[in-house]
Amino acid sequence: MIRKFISRLFTSNKPETNAQSRGQRRDLPRALHQIDASRIPANARNTVQTLQQAGYEAYIVGGAVRDLLLGHKPKDFDVATSATPEQVKPLFKRAFIIGRRFRIVHVMYGRDIIEVSTYRALHDAQAAESVSGNERTSRKALADKTLAVDSSGRVLRDNVWGTLDDDAERRDFTINALYYDPIRDVVVDYHQGMDDLKKRRLRMIGDPAARYREDPVRMLRIARFAAKLGFDIDPATLAPIATSADLLANVPAARLFDETIKLLQTGHAVTSLQQLRRLGLHHGLLPLLDPVLEKPEGERFITSALEDTDARIGQGKTASPSFLFACLLWHDVEQRWNALLAEGIAPLMALDQAADEVLSAQAERLAIQRRIATDMREIWSLQSRFERRTPRYANSLVEHPRFRAAYDFLSLRARSGQAEQELAQWWEAFQFADAQGRADMLAAAPQPSAATKAKRRRRRKKPAATDEAGSSSDASSTD
Ligand code: ATP
Ligand code: MG
C-alpha cells in the first residue's frame, strides 16, 4: 500500500501531454450538423437543461452524438458537465454517485438512466498548471487529485476534474469527442471529429502509442468501432497496435470481460472478431480461444453462434453474456468432456468436470462473473440430457429455467454438425406439443445413439470411478 503510494508520487510514467493534441474549438451551428432535435429524449434534454439552469455547462456527449450524426439510433445518452458529482446530485430527485475508478452520477427517470460525468483532465494537476498558467490554476483548485497510474503507464483512476477542452482531449477517438448542446442546438468539435465522421475514419486523439499505454483497452475499442461503424482506421492510429498488443496483459480481468462482452453485443460480433484478429489482438484475450479460432471445426461453431447473435441483435433482441461465452468456450469443454468420457467417467459428471476445468483456466485472464459462469455451466450440462428422451426426463427438462438457452445451444451444435439434426428438430417440436403430442413423440422417440450406449457401457465397466456419477446421471433430470 505504502509502496504503491510512494511509487505514485515519484512515478515517471505520468500520462503524456501532447501540446498538439489540445485541439481547436469549433462551434458548429445547425446548418453544419443537421441533428434532428426531436430525436433527443426528454430525459436527456431535461438533464442538460437542469444543469445549465443551475449555472453549469452541460452537453450530450460521446456515442449518442456520433450516432445521431450518422443517423443511427443511440443506445443511451451520456451527459458531460462542468459540475462535480457532489454539485450534480442535489439538482435531481433521484441521482446516485457511483464508481471509483471513474466517479459519475446516475440520474434516474423511472428505469431510464442518464449518465452524467464531470469534465475530466488527463494530466495531473501540476503538469496541467505548467501548460497554461492562470486558467489552469483555478482548475487545480477544482482538481480532486486522484489520477493514478501503474508502472506501465496505465491509468488506474481518473477523477481529475478539468475544462471542456481537457475533457475532449482525454476521450479516445475524434468521433467520440463531439459535444451537443440541445438548448443552443450547437455541436462543439475540438479534434475535427466531424471531418473524420464524414471520411468514415477512426482517429485517436493525441499520440496513439501513449494513449494505448494509458489504457490498452482502447485497442479493443478500435476493433469494436471499426466493426460496428464500418470505418477505416487512420494509419497513425493503427501503426502502434502491433507493438502495443502485449499491454492488454496488464488490464484487470474484470475490465477485459466487460469490453469483450460489449464487443460481442454490438450486433457485429463476427466482424469485431475478424478485426481483433486483423489487429493481432485476439491472442491472450481469451487464451483458451487461441487454438479454437485456428481450428476449422471450432471456428464453424463459433462463427454460426456469433452470426445468430448478430441476427438477434439486428432484430432488436438481446444476447445474454452467458450464452455467448458458453458458445465461445464450448469447443474446449467438449474436447475435455470427450477425453474424460474416454477415461470411463459418466457423461454428466465428465461434463461438469470439463466445465470446471475450462472455467477455472479462463478465470485467470477473463473474470467471468459467478452468476454468468453458473448459467454457462447449466447450458453445457443440459446438453448431455437431450439424448434422454424418456417421459421422466424429457418432461422435466422442458421446465428447466435454462431449457430455452440450452435448446438454442443444441440447435447451434446441430447446425454446425456437432449434434444430430433429428435430435434438435425433435426437441423443437416437443417443447411446443400438447400432453398427448408429447406422449406420442416419446413413444416413437429414437433411443440414444450407439455411440452414447457404448459410452454408458464403458462407464458400467468402471464402477469405482463412476459410482457417484451413476447416481447423479440417474438423477439427471433437471434438478
Ligand atoms: P456505444 O454506443 O457502443 O456505447 P460509446 O462511444 O458511447 O459507444 P462508451 O463505451 O459508452 O462508448 O463510452 C462513452 C464515451 O466515453 C466514448 O464515446 C468516449 O468519448 C469515452 N470513452 C469511453 N471509453 C474510453 C476510453 N477507454 N478512453 C477514452 N475515452 C473513452
Ligand atoms: Mg455508450
Short mmCIF file of C-alpha atoms and ligand atoms in Angstrom, two decimals:
data_model
loop_
_atom_site.label_atom_id
_atom_site.label_comp_id
_atom_site.label_asym_id
_atom_site.label_seq_id
_atom_site.Cartn_x
_atom_site.Cartn_y
_atom_site.Cartn_z
CA MET A 1 0.00 0.00 0.00
CA ILE A 2 2.73 2.43 1.13
CA ARG A 3 4.96 1.29 -1.70
CA LYS A 4 2.14 1.96 -4.16
CA PHE A 5 1.65 5.42 -2.74
CA ILE A 6 5.34 6.24 -2.97
CA SER A 7 5.63 4.91 -6.49
CA ARG A 8 2.62 7.06 -7.40
CA LEU A 9 4.35 10.13 -6.00
CA PHE A 10 7.60 9.53 -7.86
CA THR A 11 6.48 7.67 -10.91
CA SER A 12 7.95 8.90 -14.16
CA ASN A 13 5.17 7.22 -16.09
CA LYS A 14 2.73 10.07 -16.00
CA PRO A 15 0.26 10.16 -18.85
CA GLU A 16 1.95 12.05 -21.63
CA THR A 17 0.80 15.53 -22.56
CA ASN A 18 0.93 16.48 -26.18
CA ALA A 19 0.57 20.17 -26.85
CA GLN A 20 -0.70 19.50 -30.39
CA SER A 21 -3.47 17.30 -29.07
CA ARG A 22 -5.20 20.22 -27.31
CA GLY A 23 -7.40 20.82 -30.33
CA GLN A 24 -9.07 23.94 -31.64
CA ARG A 25 -12.65 24.58 -30.61
CA ARG A 26 -15.24 24.89 -33.37
CA ASP A 27 -18.92 25.53 -32.65
CA LEU A 28 -20.97 24.08 -35.45
CA PRO A 29 -24.44 25.56 -35.90
CA ARG A 30 -27.42 23.58 -37.02
CA ALA A 31 -26.69 24.10 -40.72
CA LEU A 32 -23.43 22.19 -40.26
CA HIS A 33 -24.60 19.32 -38.08
CA GLN A 34 -28.24 18.65 -39.01
CA ILE A 35 -29.04 16.77 -35.79
CA ASP A 36 -32.77 16.27 -35.56
CA ALA A 37 -33.54 17.82 -32.16
CA SER A 38 -36.78 15.84 -31.92
CA ARG A 39 -34.66 12.69 -31.55
CA ILE A 40 -33.26 13.84 -28.21
CA PRO A 41 -35.27 12.11 -25.48
CA ALA A 42 -36.91 14.38 -22.91
CA ASN A 43 -34.82 12.92 -20.07
CA ALA A 44 -31.50 13.74 -21.73
CA ARG A 45 -32.68 17.21 -22.65
CA ASN A 46 -34.03 17.82 -19.17
CA THR A 47 -30.73 16.74 -17.58
CA VAL A 48 -28.75 19.19 -19.73
CA GLN A 49 -31.26 21.98 -19.12
CA THR A 50 -31.33 21.49 -15.34
CA LEU A 51 -27.54 21.64 -15.17
CA GLN A 52 -27.36 24.72 -17.39
CA GLN A 53 -30.07 26.50 -15.39
CA ALA A 54 -28.04 25.86 -12.25
CA GLY A 55 -25.16 27.73 -13.90
CA TYR A 56 -23.05 24.81 -15.15
CA GLU A 57 -22.00 23.81 -18.63
CA ALA A 58 -23.65 20.61 -19.91
CA TYR A 59 -23.64 18.71 -23.19
CA ILE A 60 -24.75 15.40 -24.60
CA VAL A 61 -21.54 13.64 -25.48
CA GLY A 62 -19.89 10.55 -26.94
CA GLY A 63 -21.68 7.69 -28.64
CA ALA A 64 -25.07 9.39 -28.71
CA VAL A 65 -23.81 12.45 -30.64
CA ARG A 66 -21.81 10.25 -33.01
CA ASP A 67 -24.81 8.00 -33.67
CA LEU A 68 -27.22 10.93 -34.15
CA LEU A 69 -24.85 12.47 -36.67
CA LEU A 70 -24.63 9.15 -38.51
CA GLY A 71 -28.41 8.80 -38.49
CA HIS A 72 -28.27 5.76 -36.15
CA LYS A 73 -30.43 5.32 -33.10
CA PRO A 74 -28.30 5.99 -29.98
CA LYS A 75 -28.16 3.20 -27.41
CA ASP A 76 -28.03 5.57 -24.48
CA PHE A 77 -27.46 9.24 -23.74
CA ASP A 78 -24.49 10.44 -21.70
CA VAL A 79 -24.05 13.97 -20.43
CA ALA A 80 -20.76 15.79 -19.68
CA THR A 81 -20.79 18.75 -17.34
CA SER A 82 -18.59 21.25 -15.53
CA ALA A 83 -20.39 20.39 -12.25
CA THR A 84 -18.71 17.94 -9.86
CA PRO A 85 -20.66 14.82 -8.81
CA GLU A 86 -21.47 16.50 -5.48
CA GLN A 87 -22.88 19.51 -7.33
CA VAL A 88 -24.88 17.38 -9.76
CA LYS A 89 -26.58 15.11 -7.26
CA PRO A 90 -28.80 17.64 -5.39
CA LEU A 91 -30.16 19.05 -8.65
CA PHE A 92 -32.17 15.89 -9.35
CA LYS A 93 -34.85 13.99 -7.49
CA ARG A 94 -33.16 10.63 -7.93
CA ALA A 95 -29.43 10.71 -8.54
CA PHE A 96 -26.62 8.49 -7.28
CA ILE A 97 -22.87 8.94 -7.30
CA ILE A 98 -21.29 5.68 -8.44
CA GLY A 99 -17.89 4.26 -9.42
CA ARG A 100 -14.40 4.55 -8.01
CA ARG A 101 -12.06 4.29 -10.95
CA PHE A 102 -14.34 6.72 -12.68
CA ARG A 103 -16.79 8.60 -10.42
CA ILE A 104 -20.01 9.60 -12.18
CA VAL A 105 -23.65 10.36 -11.37
CA HIS A 106 -26.59 8.26 -12.45
CA VAL A 107 -29.65 10.43 -12.87
CA MET A 108 -32.70 8.19 -12.81
CA TYR A 109 -36.01 8.78 -14.56
CA GLY A 110 -38.03 5.69 -13.71
CA ARG A 111 -35.92 2.91 -15.24
CA ASP A 112 -34.13 5.21 -17.64
CA ILE A 113 -30.64 6.28 -16.56
CA ILE A 114 -28.74 9.29 -17.82
CA GLU A 115 -25.04 9.05 -17.01
CA VAL A 116 -23.59 12.40 -16.02
CA SER A 117 -19.82 12.72 -15.89
CA THR A 118 -17.79 15.70 -14.78
CA TYR A 119 -15.26 17.07 -17.31
CA ARG A 120 -12.00 15.28 -16.74
CA ALA A 121 -8.40 16.20 -17.39
CA LEU A 122 -5.84 13.62 -18.26
CA HIS A 123 -2.85 15.42 -16.80
CA ASP A 124 -2.03 15.50 -13.15
CA ALA A 125 -2.78 18.94 -11.74
CA GLN A 126 0.87 20.04 -11.68
CA ALA A 127 1.57 19.17 -15.28
CA ALA A 128 -1.60 20.94 -16.30
CA GLU A 129 -0.65 24.08 -14.45
CA SER A 130 2.68 24.27 -16.22
CA VAL A 131 0.96 24.03 -19.59
CA SER A 132 -1.04 27.22 -19.45
CA GLY A 133 -0.83 29.38 -16.39
CA ASN A 134 -3.77 31.04 -14.74
CA GLU A 135 -6.75 29.46 -16.36
CA ARG A 136 -5.44 26.14 -15.14
CA THR A 137 -4.75 27.33 -11.63
CA SER A 138 -8.47 27.51 -11.00
CA ARG A 139 -8.74 24.03 -12.33
CA LYS A 140 -6.01 22.93 -9.99
CA ALA A 141 -8.20 24.14 -7.13
CA LEU A 142 -11.04 22.08 -8.53
CA ALA A 143 -8.95 19.01 -9.02
CA ASP A 144 -9.65 16.01 -6.93
CA LYS A 145 -6.09 14.71 -7.08
CA THR A 146 -6.84 11.12 -7.75
CA LEU A 147 -5.25 10.39 -11.07
CA ALA A 148 -3.15 7.28 -10.56
CA VAL A 149 -1.02 5.31 -12.99
CA ASP A 150 0.70 1.92 -12.70
CA SER A 151 4.29 1.10 -13.64
CA SER A 152 3.37 0.56 -17.31
CA GLY A 153 1.69 3.98 -17.51
CA ARG A 154 -1.84 2.57 -17.32
CA VAL A 155 -4.29 4.97 -15.72
CA LEU A 156 -5.79 3.35 -12.64
CA ARG A 157 -8.12 6.09 -11.55
CA ASP A 158 -9.26 9.10 -13.43
CA ASN A 159 -11.04 11.62 -11.22
CA VAL A 160 -9.13 14.79 -12.01
CA TRP A 161 -11.67 17.41 -12.96
CA GLY A 162 -10.97 19.69 -15.91
CA THR A 163 -12.43 22.01 -18.52
CA LEU A 164 -14.34 21.16 -21.67
CA ASP A 165 -11.19 21.16 -23.81
CA ASP A 166 -9.46 18.84 -21.31
CA ASP A 167 -12.43 16.54 -21.43
CA ALA A 168 -12.36 16.42 -25.22
CA GLU A 169 -8.65 15.68 -25.20
CA ARG A 170 -8.87 12.65 -22.94
CA ARG A 171 -11.57 10.92 -24.98
CA ASP A 172 -10.48 8.14 -27.31
CA PHE A 173 -11.48 8.86 -30.92
CA THR A 174 -12.20 12.19 -32.54
CA ILE A 175 -15.69 10.96 -33.49
CA ASN A 176 -16.36 10.18 -29.81
CA ALA A 177 -15.36 13.67 -28.68
CA LEU A 178 -18.26 15.65 -30.12
CA TYR A 179 -20.48 17.61 -27.72
CA TYR A 180 -24.06 18.55 -28.50
CA ASP A 181 -25.91 21.32 -26.69
CA PRO A 182 -29.60 20.66 -27.39
CA ILE A 183 -30.60 24.04 -25.97
CA ARG A 184 -28.36 26.11 -28.25
CA ASP A 185 -28.54 23.43 -30.97
CA VAL A 186 -24.77 23.53 -31.46
CA VAL A 187 -22.14 20.79 -31.82
CA VAL A 188 -18.74 21.55 -30.25
CA ASP A 189 -15.82 19.87 -32.02
CA TYR A 190 -12.19 20.20 -30.85
CA HIS A 191 -10.49 17.49 -32.85
CA GLN A 192 -12.05 17.55 -36.32
CA GLY A 193 -14.36 14.74 -35.32
CA MET A 194 -16.97 15.95 -37.78
CA ASP A 195 -14.48 15.73 -40.62
CA ASP A 196 -13.49 12.18 -39.57
CA LEU A 197 -17.17 11.20 -39.41
CA LYS A 198 -17.60 12.35 -42.99
CA LYS A 199 -14.46 10.50 -44.04
CA ARG A 200 -15.62 7.45 -42.05
CA ARG A 201 -12.31 7.29 -40.22
CA LEU A 202 -11.34 6.25 -36.68
CA ARG A 203 -8.61 8.54 -35.45
CA MET A 204 -7.16 8.51 -31.94
CA ILE A 205 -6.85 11.89 -30.23
CA GLY A 206 -3.24 12.73 -29.26
CA ASP A 207 -0.31 10.35 -29.61
CA PRO A 208 -1.82 6.90 -30.23
CA ALA A 209 1.06 4.93 -28.66
CA ALA A 210 0.79 6.99 -25.45
CA ARG A 211 -2.98 6.60 -25.41
CA TYR A 212 -2.63 2.80 -25.61
CA ARG A 213 -0.17 2.87 -22.72
CA GLU A 214 -2.65 4.85 -20.59
CA ASP A 215 -5.43 2.46 -21.42
CA PRO A 216 -4.75 -0.63 -23.56
CA VAL A 217 -8.48 -1.33 -23.77
CA ARG A 218 -8.63 1.45 -26.38
CA MET A 219 -7.16 -1.07 -28.82
CA LEU A 220 -10.13 -3.36 -28.29
CA ARG A 221 -12.42 -0.38 -28.73
CA ILE A 222 -10.88 0.19 -32.17
CA ALA A 223 -11.88 -3.31 -33.22
CA ARG A 224 -15.38 -2.73 -31.86
CA PHE A 225 -15.98 0.63 -33.54
CA ALA A 226 -14.32 -0.33 -36.83
CA ALA A 227 -16.66 -3.34 -36.99
CA LYS A 228 -19.76 -1.58 -35.75
CA LEU A 229 -19.45 1.54 -37.88
CA GLY A 230 -17.61 0.02 -40.83
CA PHE A 231 -14.99 2.81 -40.54
CA ASP A 232 -11.36 2.73 -41.66
CA ILE A 233 -8.61 3.03 -39.10
CA ASP A 234 -6.32 6.02 -39.56
CA PRO A 235 -2.76 4.76 -40.33
CA ALA A 236 -1.15 6.60 -37.39
CA THR A 237 -3.79 5.15 -35.05
CA LEU A 238 -3.23 1.67 -36.45
CA ALA A 239 0.57 1.62 -36.54
CA PRO A 240 1.48 1.26 -32.83
CA ILE A 241 -1.05 -1.52 -32.16
CA ALA A 242 1.28 -4.24 -33.39
CA THR A 243 3.84 -3.35 -30.73
CA SER A 244 1.32 -2.41 -28.01
CA ALA A 245 -0.85 -5.53 -28.02
CA ASP A 246 1.07 -7.05 -25.08
CA LEU A 247 -0.11 -4.19 -22.86
CA LEU A 248 -3.50 -5.88 -22.66
CA ALA A 249 -1.90 -8.34 -20.26
CA ASN A 250 -1.87 -5.57 -17.61
CA VAL A 251 -5.59 -4.91 -17.80
CA PRO A 252 -7.62 -6.36 -14.94
CA ALA A 253 -9.61 -9.42 -15.96
CA ALA A 254 -12.96 -7.89 -14.97
CA ARG A 255 -12.45 -4.95 -17.32
CA LEU A 256 -11.43 -7.23 -20.19
CA PHE A 257 -14.58 -9.21 -19.58
CA ASP A 258 -16.75 -6.08 -19.81
CA GLU A 259 -15.09 -4.92 -23.02
CA THR A 260 -15.28 -8.34 -24.61
CA ILE A 261 -18.99 -8.50 -23.83
CA LYS A 262 -19.51 -5.06 -25.37
CA LEU A 263 -17.65 -6.20 -28.44
CA LEU A 264 -19.75 -9.34 -28.79
CA GLN A 265 -23.01 -7.49 -28.28
CA THR A 266 -22.54 -4.79 -30.91
CA GLY A 267 -24.60 -6.73 -33.43
CA HIS A 268 -21.33 -7.05 -35.36
CA ALA A 269 -19.60 -9.71 -33.35
CA VAL A 270 -18.33 -11.66 -36.35
CA THR A 271 -16.67 -8.61 -37.90
CA SER A 272 -15.41 -7.50 -34.48
CA LEU A 273 -13.58 -10.79 -34.00
CA GLN A 274 -12.20 -10.54 -37.53
CA GLN A 275 -10.95 -7.06 -36.68
CA LEU A 276 -9.38 -8.32 -33.46
CA ARG A 277 -7.56 -10.93 -35.44
CA ARG A 278 -6.51 -8.48 -38.11
CA LEU A 279 -5.08 -6.25 -35.38
CA GLY A 280 -3.37 -9.23 -33.73
CA LEU A 281 -5.32 -8.68 -30.50
CA HIS A 282 -7.19 -11.94 -30.09
CA HIS A 283 -4.21 -13.83 -28.71
CA GLY A 284 -4.17 -13.77 -24.97
CA LEU A 285 -7.51 -12.03 -24.73
CA LEU A 286 -9.31 -15.33 -24.48
CA PRO A 287 -6.34 -17.63 -24.15
CA LEU A 288 -8.29 -20.83 -24.48
CA LEU A 289 -9.78 -19.46 -27.65
CA ASP A 290 -6.47 -19.14 -29.45
CA PRO A 291 -6.33 -22.74 -30.61
CA VAL A 292 -10.08 -22.82 -31.17
CA LEU A 293 -10.03 -19.88 -33.51
CA GLU A 294 -7.39 -21.61 -35.54
CA LYS A 295 -9.20 -24.92 -35.87
CA PRO A 296 -11.82 -25.12 -38.60
CA GLU A 297 -14.37 -27.16 -36.63
CA GLY A 298 -14.19 -24.85 -33.60
CA GLU A 299 -14.39 -21.84 -35.85
CA ARG A 300 -17.50 -23.06 -37.67
CA PHE A 301 -19.39 -23.39 -34.41
CA ILE A 302 -18.30 -20.03 -33.06
CA THR A 303 -18.96 -18.27 -36.32
CA SER A 304 -22.51 -19.62 -36.56
CA ALA A 305 -23.09 -18.75 -32.88
CA LEU A 306 -21.96 -15.20 -33.48
CA GLU A 307 -23.91 -14.89 -36.73
CA ASP A 308 -27.02 -15.93 -34.81
CA THR A 309 -26.24 -13.39 -32.10
CA ASP A 310 -25.74 -10.62 -34.66
CA ALA A 311 -29.06 -11.51 -36.31
CA ARG A 312 -30.86 -11.46 -32.95
CA ILE A 313 -29.43 -8.07 -32.04
CA GLY A 314 -30.31 -6.80 -35.54
CA GLN A 315 -33.93 -7.73 -34.75
CA GLY A 316 -33.80 -5.72 -31.53
CA LYS A 317 -33.47 -8.82 -29.31
CA THR A 318 -30.75 -9.35 -26.74
CA ALA A 319 -27.97 -11.93 -26.46
CA SER A 320 -27.05 -13.00 -22.96
CA PRO A 321 -23.38 -12.94 -21.97
CA SER A 322 -23.73 -16.46 -20.58
CA PHE A 323 -24.91 -17.84 -23.90
CA LEU A 324 -22.16 -16.02 -25.77
CA PHE A 325 -19.41 -17.27 -23.51
CA ALA A 326 -20.90 -20.75 -23.41
CA CYS A 327 -20.51 -20.74 -27.22
CA LEU A 328 -17.00 -19.31 -27.20
CA LEU A 329 -15.65 -21.87 -24.77
CA TRP A 330 -17.69 -24.87 -25.88
CA HIS A 331 -15.03 -26.38 -28.11
CA ASP A 332 -12.66 -26.66 -25.17
CA VAL A 333 -15.31 -28.06 -22.91
CA GLU A 334 -16.31 -30.62 -25.49
CA GLN A 335 -12.75 -31.74 -26.09
CA ARG A 336 -12.17 -32.16 -22.40
CA TRP A 337 -15.54 -33.88 -21.99
CA ASN A 338 -14.64 -36.44 -24.65
CA ALA A 339 -11.28 -37.09 -23.04
CA LEU A 340 -12.95 -37.70 -19.68
CA LEU A 341 -15.58 -39.97 -21.24
CA ALA A 342 -12.78 -41.99 -22.79
CA GLU A 343 -11.42 -42.45 -19.28
CA GLY A 344 -14.74 -44.03 -18.36
CA ILE A 345 -16.28 -41.17 -16.40
CA ALA A 346 -20.07 -40.87 -16.56
CA PRO A 347 -21.38 -38.32 -19.10
CA LEU A 348 -22.87 -35.81 -16.70
CA MET A 349 -20.00 -35.92 -14.27
CA ALA A 350 -17.48 -35.73 -17.09
CA LEU A 351 -19.25 -32.69 -18.50
CA ASP A 352 -19.32 -30.94 -15.12
CA GLN A 353 -15.65 -31.64 -14.60
CA ALA A 354 -14.77 -30.41 -18.09
CA ALA A 355 -16.76 -27.21 -17.40
CA ASP A 356 -14.92 -26.68 -14.11
CA GLU A 357 -11.52 -27.08 -15.70
CA VAL A 358 -12.24 -24.78 -18.61
CA LEU A 359 -13.82 -22.09 -16.44
CA SER A 360 -11.01 -22.03 -13.94
CA ALA A 361 -8.33 -21.88 -16.65
CA GLN A 362 -10.22 -18.95 -18.17
CA ALA A 363 -10.72 -17.13 -14.88
CA GLU A 364 -7.05 -16.16 -14.63
CA ARG A 365 -7.38 -13.88 -17.61
CA LEU A 366 -11.03 -13.11 -18.08
CA ALA A 367 -13.05 -12.83 -14.88
CA ILE A 368 -16.35 -14.35 -15.81
CA GLN A 369 -18.79 -13.31 -13.10
CA ARG A 370 -20.05 -16.14 -10.93
CA ARG A 371 -23.67 -15.71 -11.96
CA ILE A 372 -22.71 -15.91 -15.63
CA ALA A 373 -20.46 -18.92 -15.05
CA THR A 374 -23.35 -20.71 -13.31
CA ASP A 375 -25.62 -20.13 -16.30
CA MET A 376 -22.91 -21.27 -18.72
CA ARG A 377 -22.44 -24.44 -16.75
CA GLU A 378 -26.15 -25.16 -16.93
CA ILE A 379 -26.31 -24.58 -20.67
CA TRP A 380 -23.45 -27.05 -21.12
CA SER A 381 -24.70 -29.52 -18.59
CA LEU A 382 -28.12 -29.77 -20.21
CA GLN A 383 -26.51 -30.86 -23.50
CA SER A 384 -25.88 -34.32 -22.15
CA ARG A 385 -29.53 -34.61 -21.13
CA PHE A 386 -31.10 -34.02 -24.51
CA GLU A 387 -30.32 -37.58 -25.55
CA ARG A 388 -32.58 -38.99 -22.86
CA ARG A 389 -35.96 -38.93 -24.47
CA THR A 390 -37.94 -40.75 -21.79
CA PRO A 391 -41.13 -39.38 -20.17
CA ARG A 392 -39.48 -38.71 -16.84
CA TYR A 393 -36.50 -36.80 -18.18
CA ALA A 394 -37.98 -35.08 -21.20
CA ASN A 395 -40.98 -33.54 -19.46
CA SER A 396 -38.93 -32.07 -16.65
CA LEU A 397 -36.17 -30.90 -18.99
CA VAL A 398 -38.54 -28.54 -20.84
CA GLU A 399 -39.49 -26.98 -17.50
CA HIS A 400 -35.88 -26.18 -16.65
CA PRO A 401 -35.28 -22.40 -16.41
CA ARG A 402 -32.29 -22.70 -18.74
CA PHE A 403 -34.06 -25.01 -21.21
CA ARG A 404 -34.55 -22.40 -23.91
CA ALA A 405 -30.92 -21.29 -23.89
CA ALA A 406 -29.73 -24.90 -23.78
CA TYR A 407 -32.05 -25.76 -26.67
CA ASP A 408 -30.74 -22.82 -28.73
CA PHE A 409 -27.27 -24.13 -27.98
CA LEU A 410 -28.26 -27.64 -29.13
CA SER A 411 -29.63 -26.33 -32.41
CA LEU A 412 -26.41 -24.43 -32.99
CA ARG A 413 -24.47 -27.62 -32.41
CA ALA A 414 -26.75 -29.42 -34.84
CA ARG A 415 -26.28 -26.76 -37.50
CA SER A 416 -22.53 -26.98 -37.25
CA GLY A 417 -22.58 -30.77 -37.44
CA GLN A 418 -21.83 -31.44 -33.77
CA ALA A 419 -25.21 -32.88 -32.85
CA GLU A 420 -27.80 -34.74 -34.87
CA GLN A 421 -30.29 -32.57 -36.72
CA GLU A 422 -33.01 -35.04 -35.86
CA LEU A 423 -32.41 -34.50 -32.14
CA ALA A 424 -32.69 -30.73 -32.38
CA GLN A 425 -35.82 -30.92 -34.52
CA TRP A 426 -37.38 -33.38 -32.09
CA TRP A 427 -36.88 -31.00 -29.15
CA GLU A 428 -38.13 -28.07 -31.17
CA ALA A 429 -41.40 -29.93 -31.79
CA PHE A 430 -41.59 -31.49 -28.31
CA GLN A 431 -41.42 -28.22 -26.37
CA PHE A 432 -44.46 -26.85 -28.22
CA ALA A 433 -46.51 -30.10 -28.30
CA ASP A 434 -49.54 -30.67 -26.02
CA ALA A 435 -49.61 -33.53 -23.50
CA GLN A 436 -50.90 -36.10 -25.99
CA GLY A 437 -48.48 -34.92 -28.65
CA ARG A 438 -45.60 -35.26 -26.22
CA ALA A 439 -46.67 -38.76 -25.19
CA ASP A 440 -46.84 -39.81 -28.84
CA MET A 441 -43.44 -38.30 -29.56
CA LEU A 442 -41.88 -40.05 -26.59
CA ALA A 443 -43.36 -43.40 -27.59
CA ALA A 444 -41.81 -43.03 -31.04
CA ALA A 445 -38.54 -41.36 -29.95
CA PRO A 446 -35.32 -42.91 -31.16
CA GLN A 447 -33.25 -44.21 -28.31
CA PRO A 448 -29.73 -42.87 -27.58
CA SER A 449 -27.28 -43.42 -30.39
CA ALA A 450 -24.95 -46.42 -30.49
CA ALA A 451 -22.09 -44.13 -29.50
CA THR A 452 -23.90 -42.96 -26.37
CA LYS A 453 -24.73 -46.53 -25.45
CA ALA A 454 -21.11 -47.51 -25.88
CA LYS A 455 -20.15 -44.65 -23.53
CA ARG A 456 -22.62 -45.92 -20.96
CA ARG A 457 -21.31 -49.49 -21.30
CA ARG A 458 -17.78 -48.25 -20.73
CA ARG A 459 -19.00 -46.41 -17.67
CA ARG A 460 -20.64 -49.52 -16.20
CA LYS A 461 -17.41 -51.44 -16.61
CA LYS A 462 -15.69 -48.99 -14.22
CA PRO A 463 -17.96 -48.89 -11.18
CA ALA A 464 -15.34 -47.50 -8.81
CA ALA A 465 -14.84 -44.32 -10.84
CA THR A 466 -18.50 -43.80 -11.59
CA ASP A 467 -20.44 -44.76 -8.53
CA GLU A 468 -21.32 -41.22 -7.65
CA ALA A 469 -21.72 -40.29 -11.29
CA GLY A 470 -24.11 -43.14 -11.83
CA SER A 471 -26.46 -41.77 -9.26
CA SER A 472 -26.11 -38.20 -10.49
CA SER A 473 -26.72 -39.41 -14.00
CA ASP A 474 -29.88 -41.18 -12.86
CA ALA A 475 -30.96 -38.03 -11.16
CA SER A 476 -30.02 -36.12 -14.23
CA SER A 477 -33.48 -34.89 -14.92
CA THR A 478 -33.44 -31.21 -14.17
CA ASP A 479 -32.86 -30.55 -10.53
P1 ATP B 1 -21.56 2.73 -27.66
O1 ATP B 1 -22.66 3.32 -28.48
O2 ATP B 1 -21.07 1.46 -28.21
O3 ATP B 1 -21.87 2.70 -26.19
P2 ATP B 1 -19.85 4.89 -26.94
O4 ATP B 1 -18.98 5.79 -27.78
O5 ATP B 1 -20.99 5.53 -26.22
O6 ATP B 1 -20.34 3.74 -27.87
P3 ATP B 1 -18.92 4.03 -24.38
O7 ATP B 1 -18.07 2.87 -24.04
O8 ATP B 1 -20.32 4.07 -23.89
O9 ATP B 1 -18.89 4.15 -25.95
O10 ATP B 1 -18.16 5.34 -23.91
C1 ATP B 1 -18.74 6.63 -23.90
C2 ATP B 1 -17.72 7.68 -24.30
O11 ATP B 1 -16.70 7.74 -23.30
C3 ATP B 1 -16.99 7.42 -25.59
O12 ATP B 1 -17.71 7.92 -26.70
C4 ATP B 1 -15.68 8.12 -25.39
O13 ATP B 1 -15.80 9.50 -25.62
C5 ATP B 1 -15.42 7.94 -23.91
N1 ATP B 1 -14.61 6.74 -23.62
C6 ATP B 1 -15.05 5.52 -23.27
N2 ATP B 1 -14.05 4.67 -23.05
C7 ATP B 1 -12.92 5.37 -23.24
C8 ATP B 1 -11.53 5.07 -23.13
N3 ATP B 1 -11.13 3.84 -22.80
N4 ATP B 1 -10.65 6.05 -23.37
C9 ATP B 1 -11.05 7.29 -23.69
N5 ATP B 1 -12.34 7.64 -23.82
C10 ATP B 1 -13.27 6.71 -23.60
MG MG B 2 -22.28 4.47 -24.77
#
